[in-house]
Amino acid sequence: MKTIWLIAAALLAVMQAAHAQNHRGGTLKLVAASSDGSIDPQVNYTDQYWQLFIVAYDGLVAFRKSAGSSSNDIVPDLATSVPAPQDGGKTYVFKLRQNIKFSNGQPVTPADVVASFERLFKVNNPNAGSWYNNIVGGDKCLTAPATCTLPDGVVAGDDGTITIHLVKPNPEFLYQIALPFGAILPAATPPHDMGTIPIPGTGPYAITSYDPQKAFILQRNPYFKVFSPEAQPDGYVNEIDFEFGVTGENAVTAIENGQYDLDMDPSLPADRLAEMSTRFPRQIYINPLLADYYAPMNVNIPPFSNLNARLAVNYALNRRDTVQIYGGKNLGVPACQILPPGFPGYQPYCPYTKNPGPKWTAPDLAKAQSYMQKSGMAGQKVTVITDDEGVDPALGTYLGSVLNQLGFVATTHVLSANIQFNYIQNTNNKVQISITLWYDDYPAPSDFLNVLLTCGQIHPGSDNSVNIAGYCNKQYDAKVQAALRDAITDPAKANTEWAAIDKQATDAAAWATLFNPKQLDFVSARLGNYTFSEQFHLLFDKVWVQ
Amino acid sequence: MIFLVLLRRLAEMVFVLFSISVLVFLIFFATPGADPAARIAGRGASPATLAAVRHAFGLDQPLPVQYGLMMKHLFITQDLTSFVNPGQLVIPAVLQAVPVTLSLVFGAAVIWLIFAVAIGVTAAALRGSVIDRSLMFLAMAGVSMPVFWLGEVANLITQARFHNTVLFSWVPALGYVPLTQNPLLWFKSLVIPWTVLAVTYIGLYSRVLRANLVEALTEDYIRTARAKGLSERQVIFRHALRMSLITLVSMFGLDFGALVGGGALLIEVVCALPGVGMLTYQALQNLDLPFIMATVMYGAIFIVAANTVVDMLYLLIDPRARGAR
Amino acid sequence: MLLDVQNLSISFRTPRGLLPVVEDVSFQLAESEILAIVGESGSGKSLTALSIMRLITDPNAIITGKILFKGEDILTLKEPAMRRLRGGAMAMIFQDPMTALTPVYTIGAQIVEQIRIHTKLPTWQARLRAESLLAAMGIADAQQISRRFPHQLSGGMRQRVMIAMALSCSPALLIADEPTTALDVTVQAQILELLLKLRKEFNSSILLITHDMGIVAQTADRVAVMYAGRIAESGATGDIFAHPMHPYTAGLLAAIPQLHGPRINAFSAIPGAPPAPHEKPAGCAFAPRCAYRIAVCAERPPLLHGPFRQVACFRAGEVA
């Protein structure tokens, strides 16, 4: 009996291996309307390029490359294991794996790790001032980035260990170094944004060329051997070609013709959805995103400095209509609160509906009108600022019509997507209400509740002031700090605290949350083994094309 | 004599370039939200990071200094780099895009000239007839169709709906293949863009040519030509058309110059051709000031040059312009 | 008889109906003869000339009658045959020399073009012929001139070029439509002299269209006077001038300003104006302005009668 099982298992393994061998090879062809900035993993902050960096570079730890919620877990990558924090959460000791080479043949040493962390400051990484300055010596590096050293922050030991000392305990530290920003690069990498010049990495693929007008090419890294299959599998395709210059409608047609495998642009033209879903249903994949489509309301200038006005908007909004505009109920779920579902600490909560409870069902126009009357803001002029990408103009127009129905005098302005996000952040522009989107960086509630709604995230007169609503409440801040502290020692307690903070933020109505969008991927017929990571979306080293 | 004229044109060109560059610069910095520092620094960058980025890119200098530096990098040291893709040299990127635009515009020009002359002459020769009216109606339709709409419709037909039929299965994927790499593929991928770009101009030029011809045919010298015993065809081609060419050549020179200088932007974007127009479009979308400046300057140079060439050509084809003797 | 025009009528189809512009015109032109057709603007004389060359391109024109050129009715000729005649055996020069030449070709090239249509001469020979023609027209330095463009020449020069070009293929008939109207008086005299020389040296017949009685007196052997699309009177020049028999002819002659004689400062004009083509009266078109009119003049148009001297008037003999 046992023998039969053994033989069966052996056969299965052989078949799987043969199966795997059969799928190896080919070129994955990606397309987008235009390129998206630098290929320096410590500078580029776009989801598009992160999907490519994660198959070319490794950090000390990484997010597991899998589908489902396990893709939010931290697994060891260049480090042998994920260390537990010591010293009250202020110290992490990593043991670097041996015999790993960069794609230029050089071995990975602790010196490279130290240099990579110092380089974060030298290249002015966007979060150097908010995340990485928590490393001891980080604040000093911020003031003099060119000569940054972290002698007390990142210490290379003789035994191949790297010890990182933090100023304050940070439960999200491992997340922050698992992102492409935490990539370990050769120490000799020049200390400035490399722009279009590829940097050698340790992943299964290496960037071989980048022409922002033409294409972004990755090919197999000849020095790669699988050292952590959960963090960095081998990959089936031999090459990844990411071409630029084909706009939305044409990209969909090209994928239908089999000329490309995936469109990397954030949204597909809404008018092709019906065609795609009827003629190519097996090539469509829909996955939930940890993201909010929302309308922040400036709580510091009229009319939305008045709480009643904000409540009126929240009760009047028909969130189902916004989902329809976005593409229908398969592509979005109406939402009222700040945290998206799937986050640790998420408790469904929706006060702004006819029957308050966990879900949104219908707008409550009666309540909206009564709040509107109480606010006395009828007749106020309001400008809705939206951008010109995808369905955002339509969402802006819809929001304007809701405001008009309430009694405001609303107009909608559409700005170029390239400037809208910075424009609505700058307090000098006195933006009253806008349409925007926030994706998580990593699955921690603070990424929404701390980053978007605390006093410290307001920078008046700056293009980077990501608390767009300008919501500043000392009590709220204190609660956030408490939750952050508790997350180190008691994550479960922290989660309940986060749920309460979410409720409070939702009740403060600094936002009108619209819905949680889902990711629609339209792939070519030949693409197989589609694997969607909740953190990084489609995993390129998991798919095959033949 | 010619030398002096050219010298004066050169001076005019420098003045035009200066004015345009200043205008572009000022418009860019006057646009709210266009400040490159925040976008370069990345989402949610802290004020310290923002300040560091601003300093690294020289964005904390006064505007005239920034302008001077940009002009120096563009024209003198020729090492101007992009804001959006740091390290990417602007001038080689523009020069790389030029052959694409040239391929597109040359091919389209050949097509539109041939068809415009054929249609214009036919319509003028058969003026008043049903054929004349139909041709002019079609020409009007051609002029009225926006080129980006026509391009998308062409893509819809040739890439999507009828891609798998005999008619269009030869149409390759959208994009550009260099002539030196694969001449046949270069040709096949340009046929549709050539046609789309030519349609508007065929419509315009055939209507103008027909009007010019019909007017020329009422002139006295045409009566003399007929009185000499020339056939109607000889009269139209040798005399009327030759005279109408004067207007046509000046129109063509200006249109061609504008197209090569980046005016083919819409068709390049729709057909995924990485030419100068596409570069301009992306630069504008990304608010990449160095690229915007470079492509605008390139366009201005070309248009001024085209104007000059047209004026020179004028002297060649119209003896009356050579000055009284 | 070189040219025999019989009952030529030209009408135009208009929204208002058929418009008769030339009615029942007949005249003859012998070899080496100069016939002048005189009339006011709108009398139909230019159209008559154009119809002989069949250069009327208006599709709404209806031309009836017979035009016998060297015995052949050219109104029935097919177009290719007509083209052989045009510029060959019959040539025409026009009123305004300033606009009659194509601006973008040289003088020489335009003359050579005509020569090469009608002869088999090679280009270099045609060029030489053009230059000798220009010289014969009194143009000094013909070689240089033939390389110039029309805008570089004066009006008088251009008219000489037109004449040279018209003569390039030795036409038997030269039609000159008001050749001097647009030129200075001094140049006018030169051109007229040239025309007279042509008759002698080239043996051409000339059909001279003009409104100027003075030119008629100087150059024409015979003259036909046109009024409102019809011929009023025709005959030998001397005869007509000495004894005009049609009241209109008499009026024209009387209207010539006198430099000598009793009434130096008096201008005698014919009262009224010619009728527009669509307003022609039923009877004689001149009757409303005629001092000699009688009742029958308003009823039906008078016909031309007489062998050598033809007059279309009921009271022909009574005109003083």
GROMACS .gro file of N, CA, C and O in nm, chain B residues 127 219-232 234 237-239 242-243 246 317-325, chain C residues 50 53 55 57 83 86-88 90 92 94-96 99-105 110-111 113-114 117-118 149 151-152 162 165:
model
  248
  673ARG      N    1  -1.504   7.057  -6.357
  673ARG     CA    2  -1.574   7.146  -6.265
  673ARG      C    3  -1.722   7.158  -6.300
  673ARG      O    4  -1.761   7.167  -6.416
  765GLU      N    5  -0.795   8.301  -6.614
  765GLU     CA    6  -0.698   8.407  -6.641
  765GLU      C    7  -0.671   8.422  -6.790
  765GLU      O    8  -0.690   8.329  -6.869
  766ASP      N    9  -0.618   8.540  -6.827
  766ASP     CA   10  -0.593   8.568  -6.968
  766ASP      C   11  -0.488   8.477  -7.028
  766ASP      O   12  -0.498   8.437  -7.145
  767TYR      N   13  -0.385   8.444  -6.949
  767TYR     CA   14  -0.278   8.364  -7.009
  767TYR      C   15  -0.326   8.224  -7.045
  767TYR      O   16  -0.266   8.158  -7.130
  768ILE      N   17  -0.430   8.179  -6.981
  768ILE     CA   18  -0.487   8.049  -7.018
  768ILE      C   19  -0.555   8.059  -7.154
  768ILE      O   20  -0.545   7.970  -7.238
  769ARG      N   21  -0.622   8.173  -7.175
  769ARG     CA   22  -0.687   8.193  -7.305
  769ARG      C   23  -0.582   8.196  -7.416
  769ARG      O   24  -0.600   8.139  -7.522
  770THR      N   25  -0.469   8.262  -7.386
  770THR     CA   26  -0.360   8.264  -7.484
  770THR      C   27  -0.311   8.122  -7.511
  770THR      O   28  -0.288   8.083  -7.626
  771ALA      N   29  -0.295   8.046  -7.402
  771ALA     CA   30  -0.246   7.908  -7.419
  771ALA      C   31  -0.340   7.828  -7.508
  771ALA      O   32  -0.297   7.753  -7.596
  772ARG      N   33  -0.470   7.844  -7.485
  772ARG     CA   34  -0.567   7.773  -7.570
  772ARG      C   35  -0.556   7.820  -7.713
  772ARG      O   36  -0.561   7.740  -7.807
  773ALA      N   37  -0.539   7.954  -7.726
  773ALA     CA   38  -0.531   8.010  -7.862
  773ALA      C   39  -0.409   7.959  -7.936
  773ALA      O   40  -0.403   7.961  -8.058
  774LYS      N   41  -0.309   7.913  -7.862
  774LYS     CA   42  -0.189   7.861  -7.927
  774LYS      C   43  -0.214   7.722  -7.983
  774LYS      O   44  -0.133   7.670  -8.058
  775GLY      N   45  -0.326   7.661  -7.945
  775GLY     CA   46  -0.355   7.528  -7.996
  775GLY      C   47  -0.326   7.417  -7.896
  775GLY      O   48  -0.324   7.300  -7.931
  776LEU      N   49  -0.302   7.451  -7.767
  776LEU     CA   50  -0.276   7.349  -7.666
  776LEU      C   51  -0.404   7.275  -7.632
  776LEU      O   52  -0.513   7.333  -7.630
  777SER      N   53  -0.392   7.144  -7.604
  777SER     CA   54  -0.510   7.068  -7.562
  777SER      C   55  -0.545   7.111  -7.419
  777SER      O   56  -0.464   7.166  -7.348
  778GLU      N   57  -0.668   7.081  -7.379
  778GLU     CA   58  -0.712   7.120  -7.245
  778GLU      C   59  -0.620   7.060  -7.139
  778GLU      O   60  -0.588   7.124  -7.040
  780GLN      N   61  -0.302   6.984  -7.170
  780GLN     CA   62  -0.176   7.056  -7.167
  780GLN      C   63  -0.195   7.192  -7.100
  780GLN      O   64  -0.109   7.239  -7.026
  783PHE      N   65  -0.214   7.124  -6.710
  783PHE     CA   66  -0.091   7.082  -6.645
  783PHE      C   67   0.021   7.183  -6.664
  783PHE      O   68   0.090   7.219  -6.570
  784ARG      N   69   0.040   7.228  -6.791
  784ARG     CA   70   0.157   7.310  -6.813
  784ARG      C   71   0.139   7.453  -6.765
  784ARG      O   72   0.235   7.518  -6.727
  785HIS      N   73   0.021   7.503  -6.771
  785HIS     CA   74   0.002   7.643  -6.737
  785HIS      C   75  -0.072   7.664  -6.605
  785HIS      O   76  -0.021   7.727  -6.514
  788ARG      N   77   0.101   7.470  -6.307
  788ARG     CA   78   0.230   7.529  -6.278
  788ARG      C   79   0.215   7.659  -6.199
  788ARG      O   80   0.293   7.689  -6.109
  789MET      N   81   0.112   7.738  -6.233
  789MET     CA   82   0.088   7.861  -6.159
  789MET      C   83   0.033   7.832  -6.019
  789MET      O   84   0.071   7.897  -5.923
  792ILE      N   85   0.260   7.753  -5.700
  792ILE     CA   86   0.323   7.854  -5.616
  792ILE      C   87   0.258   7.853  -5.477
  792ILE      O   88   0.328   7.846  -5.375
  863ILE      N   89   1.044   7.922  -5.789
  863ILE     CA   90   0.930   7.884  -5.871
  863ILE      C   91   0.849   8.003  -5.921
  863ILE      O   92   0.766   7.988  -6.010
  864ASP      N   93   0.865   8.118  -5.863
  864ASP     CA   94   0.792   8.234  -5.914
  864ASP      C   95   0.891   8.341  -5.955
  864ASP      O   96   0.942   8.414  -5.870
  865PRO      N   97   0.917   8.352  -6.085
  865PRO     CA   98   1.018   8.449  -6.130
  865PRO      C   99   0.982   8.592  -6.092
  865PRO      O  100   1.071   8.676  -6.078
  866ARG      N  101   0.854   8.618  -6.071
  866ARG     CA  102   0.815   8.754  -6.036
  866ARG      C  103   0.868   8.796  -5.900
  866ARG      O  104   0.882   8.914  -5.870
  867ALA      N  105   0.898   8.695  -5.816
  867ALA     CA  106   0.944   8.725  -5.681
  867ALA      C  107   1.092   8.760  -5.677
  867ALA      O  108   1.144   8.800  -5.575
  868ARG      N  109   1.159   8.742  -5.788
  868ARG     CA  110   1.304   8.763  -5.785
  868ARG      C  111   1.341   8.909  -5.789
  868ARG      O  112   1.456   8.943  -5.807
  869GLY      N  113   1.243   8.994  -5.778
  869GLY     CA  114   1.277   9.136  -5.773
  869GLY      C  115   1.275   9.199  -5.909
  869GLY      O  116   1.307   9.136  -6.009
  870ALA      N  117   1.235   9.325  -5.918
  870ALA     CA  118   1.227   9.393  -6.047
  870ALA      C  119   1.368   9.415  -6.102
  870ALA      O  120   1.462   9.433  -6.025
  871ARG      N  121   1.377   9.406  -6.230
  871ARG     CA  122   1.509   9.428  -6.291
  871ARG      C  123   1.508   9.558  -6.370
  871ARG      O  124   1.412   9.582  -6.442
  921LEU      N  125  -1.385   8.558  -8.095
  921LEU     CA  126  -1.354   8.435  -8.020
  921LEU      C  127  -1.421   8.315  -8.083
  921LEU      O  128  -1.367   8.204  -8.082
  924MET      N  129  -1.225   8.147  -8.354
  924MET     CA  130  -1.119   8.060  -8.303
  924MET      C  131  -1.179   7.945  -8.220
  924MET      O  132  -1.106   7.858  -8.173
  926LEU      N  133  -1.293   7.969  -7.921
  926LEU     CA  134  -1.233   7.980  -7.788
  926LEU      C  135  -1.339   8.010  -7.682
  926LEU      O  136  -1.306   8.042  -7.569
  928THR      N  137  -1.554   7.891  -7.415
  928THR     CA  138  -1.555   7.766  -7.338
  928THR      C  139  -1.678   7.753  -7.249
  928THR      O  140  -1.696   7.654  -7.183
  954ARG      N  141  -0.786   7.222  -8.299
  954ARG     CA  142  -0.661   7.256  -8.232
  954ARG      C  143  -0.548   7.272  -8.332
  954ARG      O  144  -0.458   7.352  -8.313
  957ARG      N  145  -0.591   7.618  -8.463
  957ARG     CA  146  -0.565   7.723  -8.363
  957ARG      C  147  -0.418   7.741  -8.341
  957ARG      O  148  -0.345   7.649  -8.304
  958GLY      N  149  -0.368   7.858  -8.360
  958GLY     CA  150  -0.225   7.881  -8.340
  958GLY      C  151  -0.145   7.843  -8.463
  958GLY      O  152  -0.028   7.877  -8.475
  959GLY      N  153  -0.209   7.772  -8.554
  959GLY     CA  154  -0.141   7.731  -8.678
  959GLY      C  155  -0.185   7.819  -8.793
  959GLY      O  156  -0.125   7.923  -8.820
  961MET      N  157  -0.470   7.981  -8.806
  961MET     CA  158  -0.533   8.104  -8.757
  961MET      C  159  -0.482   8.132  -8.616
  961MET      O  160  -0.471   8.043  -8.534
  963MET      N  161  -0.450   8.442  -8.278
  963MET     CA  162  -0.522   8.557  -8.221
  963MET      C  163  -0.433   8.629  -8.121
  963MET      O  164  -0.355   8.566  -8.049
  965PHE      N  165  -0.462   8.934  -7.810
  965PHE     CA  166  -0.566   8.983  -7.722
  965PHE      C  167  -0.540   9.123  -7.674
  965PHE      O  168  -0.435   9.181  -7.695
  966GLN      N  169  -0.639   9.172  -7.601
  966GLN     CA  170  -0.640   9.313  -7.568
  966GLN      C  171  -0.532   9.352  -7.469
  966GLN      O  172  -0.462   9.448  -7.488
  967ASP      N  173  -0.521   9.277  -7.357
  967ASP     CA  174  -0.433   9.322  -7.250
  967ASP      C  175  -0.303   9.241  -7.250
  967ASP      O  176  -0.301   9.129  -7.201
  970THR      N  177  -0.142   9.071  -6.906
  970THR     CA  178  -0.182   8.946  -6.841
  970THR      C  179  -0.191   8.829  -6.938
  970THR      O  180  -0.234   8.720  -6.903
  971ALA      N  181  -0.150   8.852  -7.063
  971ALA     CA  182  -0.174   8.748  -7.163
  971ALA      C  183  -0.065   8.642  -7.168
  971ALA      O  184  -0.081   8.542  -7.236
  972LEU      N  185   0.045   8.664  -7.099
  972LEU     CA  186   0.152   8.565  -7.102
  972LEU      C  187   0.166   8.498  -6.967
  972LEU      O  188   0.149   8.562  -6.862
  973THR      N  189   0.200   8.368  -6.968
  973THR     CA  190   0.214   8.295  -6.842
  973THR      C  191   0.339   8.344  -6.768
  973THR      O  192   0.449   8.339  -6.822
  974PRO      N  193   0.321   8.392  -6.643
  974PRO     CA  194   0.433   8.458  -6.574
  974PRO      C  195   0.554   8.370  -6.546
  974PRO      O  196   0.663   8.422  -6.527
  975VAL      N  197   0.537   8.237  -6.542
  975VAL     CA  198   0.648   8.155  -6.495
  975VAL      C  199   0.736   8.097  -6.605
  975VAL      O  200   0.833   8.029  -6.576
  976TYR      N  201   0.700   8.121  -6.728
  976TYR     CA  202   0.786   8.071  -6.836
  976TYR      C  203   0.851   8.189  -6.909
  976TYR      O  204   0.794   8.297  -6.919
  981GLN      N  205   0.772   8.025  -7.427
  981GLN     CA  206   0.631   8.028  -7.464
  981GLN      C  207   0.612   8.029  -7.615
  981GLN      O  208   0.519   7.970  -7.669
  982ILE      N  209   0.702   8.097  -7.685
  982ILE     CA  210   0.692   8.095  -7.832
  982ILE      C  211   0.729   7.957  -7.884
  982ILE      O  212   0.662   7.902  -7.973
  984GLU      N  213   0.691   7.683  -7.742
  984GLU     CA  214   0.581   7.589  -7.714
  984GLU      C  215   0.483   7.586  -7.832
  984GLU      O  216   0.442   7.480  -7.878
  985GLN      N  217   0.450   7.706  -7.880
  985GLN     CA  218   0.353   7.711  -7.990
  985GLN      C  219   0.412   7.650  -8.116
  985GLN      O  220   0.347   7.576  -8.188
  988ILE      N  221   0.409   7.276  -8.114
  988ILE     CA  222   0.279   7.212  -8.128
  988ILE      C  223   0.246   7.192  -8.274
  988ILE      O  224   0.189   7.090  -8.315
  989HIS      N  225   0.279   7.292  -8.355
  989HIS     CA  226   0.231   7.288  -8.493
  989HIS      C  227   0.336   7.243  -8.593
  989HIS      O  228   0.302   7.214  -8.707
 1020PHE      N  229   1.152   8.703  -6.848
 1020PHE     CA  230   1.016   8.666  -6.811
 1020PHE      C  231   0.921   8.781  -6.842
 1020PHE      O  232   0.964   8.897  -6.848
 1022HIS      N  233   0.714   8.959  -6.683
 1022HIS     CA  234   0.701   9.075  -6.595
 1022HIS      C  235   0.819   9.172  -6.610
 1022HIS      O  236   0.818   9.282  -6.556
 1023GLN      N  237   0.919   9.128  -6.684
 1023GLN     CA  238   1.036   9.214  -6.702
 1023GLN      C  239   1.024   9.302  -6.826
 1023GLN      O  240   1.116   9.379  -6.857
 1033MET      N  241   0.350   8.905  -7.820
 1033MET     CA  242   0.226   8.834  -7.853
 1033MET      C  243   0.211   8.821  -8.003
 1033MET      O  244   0.173   8.716  -8.055
 1036MET      N  245   0.454   8.574  -8.135
 1036MET     CA  246   0.411   8.439  -8.102
 1036MET      C  247   0.297   8.396  -8.193
 1036MET      O  248   0.295   8.284  -8.244
   0.00000   0.00000   0.00000
